[in-house]
Tab-separated table of C-alpha atoms in Angstrom:
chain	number	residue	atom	x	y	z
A	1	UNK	CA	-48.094	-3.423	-0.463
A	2	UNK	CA	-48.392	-2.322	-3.840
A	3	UNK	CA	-51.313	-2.977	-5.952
A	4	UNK	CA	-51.430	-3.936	-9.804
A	5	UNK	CA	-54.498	-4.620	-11.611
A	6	UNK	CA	-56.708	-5.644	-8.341
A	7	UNK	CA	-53.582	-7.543	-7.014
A	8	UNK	CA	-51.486	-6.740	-4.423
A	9	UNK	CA	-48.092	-7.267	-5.018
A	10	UNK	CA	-45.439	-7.234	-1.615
A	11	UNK	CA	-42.632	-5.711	-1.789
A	12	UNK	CA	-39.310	-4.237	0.087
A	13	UNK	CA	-36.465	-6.363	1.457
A	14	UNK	CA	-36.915	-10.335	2.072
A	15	UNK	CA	-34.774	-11.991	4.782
A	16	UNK	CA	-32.780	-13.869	2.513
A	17	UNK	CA	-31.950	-10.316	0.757
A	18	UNK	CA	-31.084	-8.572	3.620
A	19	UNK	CA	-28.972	-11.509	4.809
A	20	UNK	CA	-26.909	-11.368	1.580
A	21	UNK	CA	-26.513	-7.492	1.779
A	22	UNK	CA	-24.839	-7.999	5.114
A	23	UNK	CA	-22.209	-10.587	3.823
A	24	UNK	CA	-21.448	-8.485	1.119
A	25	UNK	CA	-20.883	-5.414	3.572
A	26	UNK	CA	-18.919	-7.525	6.167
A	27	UNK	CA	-16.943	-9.083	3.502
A	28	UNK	CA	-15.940	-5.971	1.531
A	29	UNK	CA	-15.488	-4.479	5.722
A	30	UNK	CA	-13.090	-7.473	6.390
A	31	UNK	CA	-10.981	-6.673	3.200
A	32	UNK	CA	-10.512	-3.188	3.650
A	33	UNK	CA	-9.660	-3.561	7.736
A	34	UNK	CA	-6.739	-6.457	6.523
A	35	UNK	CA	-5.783	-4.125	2.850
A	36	UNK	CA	-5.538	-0.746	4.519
A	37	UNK	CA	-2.260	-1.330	6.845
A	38	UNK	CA	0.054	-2.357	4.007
A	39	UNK	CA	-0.876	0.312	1.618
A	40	UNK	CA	-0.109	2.691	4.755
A	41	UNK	CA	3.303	1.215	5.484
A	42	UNK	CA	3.742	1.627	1.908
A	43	UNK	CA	3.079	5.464	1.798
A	44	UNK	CA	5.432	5.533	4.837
A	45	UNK	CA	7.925	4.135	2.704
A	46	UNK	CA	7.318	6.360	-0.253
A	47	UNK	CA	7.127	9.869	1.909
A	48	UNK	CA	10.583	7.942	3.721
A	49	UNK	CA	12.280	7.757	0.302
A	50	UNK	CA	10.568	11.423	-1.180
A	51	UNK	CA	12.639	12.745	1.967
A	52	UNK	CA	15.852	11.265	1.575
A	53	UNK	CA	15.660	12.111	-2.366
A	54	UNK	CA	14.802	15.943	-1.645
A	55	UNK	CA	18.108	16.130	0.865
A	56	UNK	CA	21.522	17.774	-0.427
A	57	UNK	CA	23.875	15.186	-1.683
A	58	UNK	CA	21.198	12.693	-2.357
A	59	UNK	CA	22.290	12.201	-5.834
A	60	UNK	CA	25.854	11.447	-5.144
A	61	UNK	CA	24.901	9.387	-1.801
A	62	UNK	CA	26.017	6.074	-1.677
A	63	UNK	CA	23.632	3.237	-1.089
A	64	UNK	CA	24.720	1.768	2.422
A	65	UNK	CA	24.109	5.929	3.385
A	66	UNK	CA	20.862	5.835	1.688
A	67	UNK	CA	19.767	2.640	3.679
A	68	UNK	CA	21.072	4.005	6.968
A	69	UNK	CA	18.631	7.137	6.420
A	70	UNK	CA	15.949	5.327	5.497
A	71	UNK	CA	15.786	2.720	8.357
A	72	UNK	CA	16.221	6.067	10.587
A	73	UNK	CA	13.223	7.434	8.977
A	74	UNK	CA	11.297	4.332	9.130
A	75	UNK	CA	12.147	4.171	12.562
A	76	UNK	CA	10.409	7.002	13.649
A	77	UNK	CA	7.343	6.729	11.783
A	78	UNK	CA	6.937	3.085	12.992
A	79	UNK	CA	6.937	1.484	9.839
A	80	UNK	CA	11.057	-0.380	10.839
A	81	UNK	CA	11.202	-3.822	9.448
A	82	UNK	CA	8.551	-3.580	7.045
A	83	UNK	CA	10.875	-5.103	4.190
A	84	UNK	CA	14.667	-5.256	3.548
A	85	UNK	CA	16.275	-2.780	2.214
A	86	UNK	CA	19.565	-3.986	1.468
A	87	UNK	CA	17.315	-6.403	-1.334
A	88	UNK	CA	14.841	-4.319	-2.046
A	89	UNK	CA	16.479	-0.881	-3.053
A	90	UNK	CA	18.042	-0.682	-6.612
A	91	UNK	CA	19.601	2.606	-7.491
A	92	UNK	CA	19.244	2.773	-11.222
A	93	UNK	CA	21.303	5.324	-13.094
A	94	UNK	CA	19.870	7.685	-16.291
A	95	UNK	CA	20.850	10.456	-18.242
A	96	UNK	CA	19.375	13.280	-15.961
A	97	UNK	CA	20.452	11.925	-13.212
A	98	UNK	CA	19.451	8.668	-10.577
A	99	UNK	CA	16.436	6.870	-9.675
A	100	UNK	CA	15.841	5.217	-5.846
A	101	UNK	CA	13.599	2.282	-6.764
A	102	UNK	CA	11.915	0.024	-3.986
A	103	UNK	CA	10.136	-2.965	-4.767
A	104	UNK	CA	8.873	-5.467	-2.951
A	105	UNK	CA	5.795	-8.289	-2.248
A	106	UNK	CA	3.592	-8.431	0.972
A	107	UNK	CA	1.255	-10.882	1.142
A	108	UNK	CA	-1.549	-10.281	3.639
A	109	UNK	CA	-3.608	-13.854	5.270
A	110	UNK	CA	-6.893	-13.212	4.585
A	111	UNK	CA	-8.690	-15.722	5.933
A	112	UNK	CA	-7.928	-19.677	6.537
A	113	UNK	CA	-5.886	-20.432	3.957
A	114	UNK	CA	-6.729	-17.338	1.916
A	115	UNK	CA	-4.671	-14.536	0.807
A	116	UNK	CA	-3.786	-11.493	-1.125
A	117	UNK	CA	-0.226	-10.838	-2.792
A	118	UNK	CA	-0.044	-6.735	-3.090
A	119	UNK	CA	3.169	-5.960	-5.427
A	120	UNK	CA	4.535	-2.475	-4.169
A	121	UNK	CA	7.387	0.027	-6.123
A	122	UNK	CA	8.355	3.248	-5.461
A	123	UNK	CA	10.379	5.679	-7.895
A	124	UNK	CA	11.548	8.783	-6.613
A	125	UNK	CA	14.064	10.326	-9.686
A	126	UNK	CA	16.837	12.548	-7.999
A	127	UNK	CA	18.790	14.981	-10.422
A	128	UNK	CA	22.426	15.301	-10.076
A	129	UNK	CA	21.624	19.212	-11.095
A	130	UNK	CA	19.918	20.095	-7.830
């Protein structure tokens, strides 16, 4: 106890505070333990398509050979099935060369009838000049 003027004054953590403090910490715990295993599936993905980009004849491959590697890949890592790739890779053509681009939605269930859309693409640009 703290005193001010003649009057002491209490002071520290109430029930009610600590209570709240430990919602807070097991809610932001919750979202982190359901958020974390789609962003890693995701890097998966990414270091999946980084690999196939950075291999000779990548940016002349066609995209049924492109598919085949990366479901290979996937495979592997444990990460097969995550999305479809026959939808979800576009293989966009520029000037310098070709772009792999993945994109796709995964919604996560939260909790009840609660949950969180996480919007995912992945560039990797492969020059025809390699």
């Amino acid at each position: 106890m703290r005193e001010i003027g003649g009057i002491r004054q209490q002071s520290g953590w109430t029930l009610w505070g600590l209570l709240g403090m430990m919602i807070l910490v097991a809610f932001f715990t919750l979202l982190f333990m359901k958020l974390f295993p789609p962003y890693m599936a995701n890097y998966k993905l990414k270091r999946a398509l980084e690999t196939v980009a950075s291999e000779p004849g990548a940016a002349t491959a066609t995209k049924s050979f492109i598919i085949n590697r990366l479901d290979k890949i996937l495979y592997i890592d444990y990460a097969g099935g995550l999305v479809d790739l026959k939808t979800a890779l576009k293989i966009e053509r520029g000037s310098r060369g070709r772009a792999f681009v993945i994109s796709y939605e995964h919604v996560e269930p939260l909790a009840f009838n609660l949950s969180a859309l996480i919007e995912f693409e992945n560039r990797v640009e492969v020059s025809r000049y390699r």
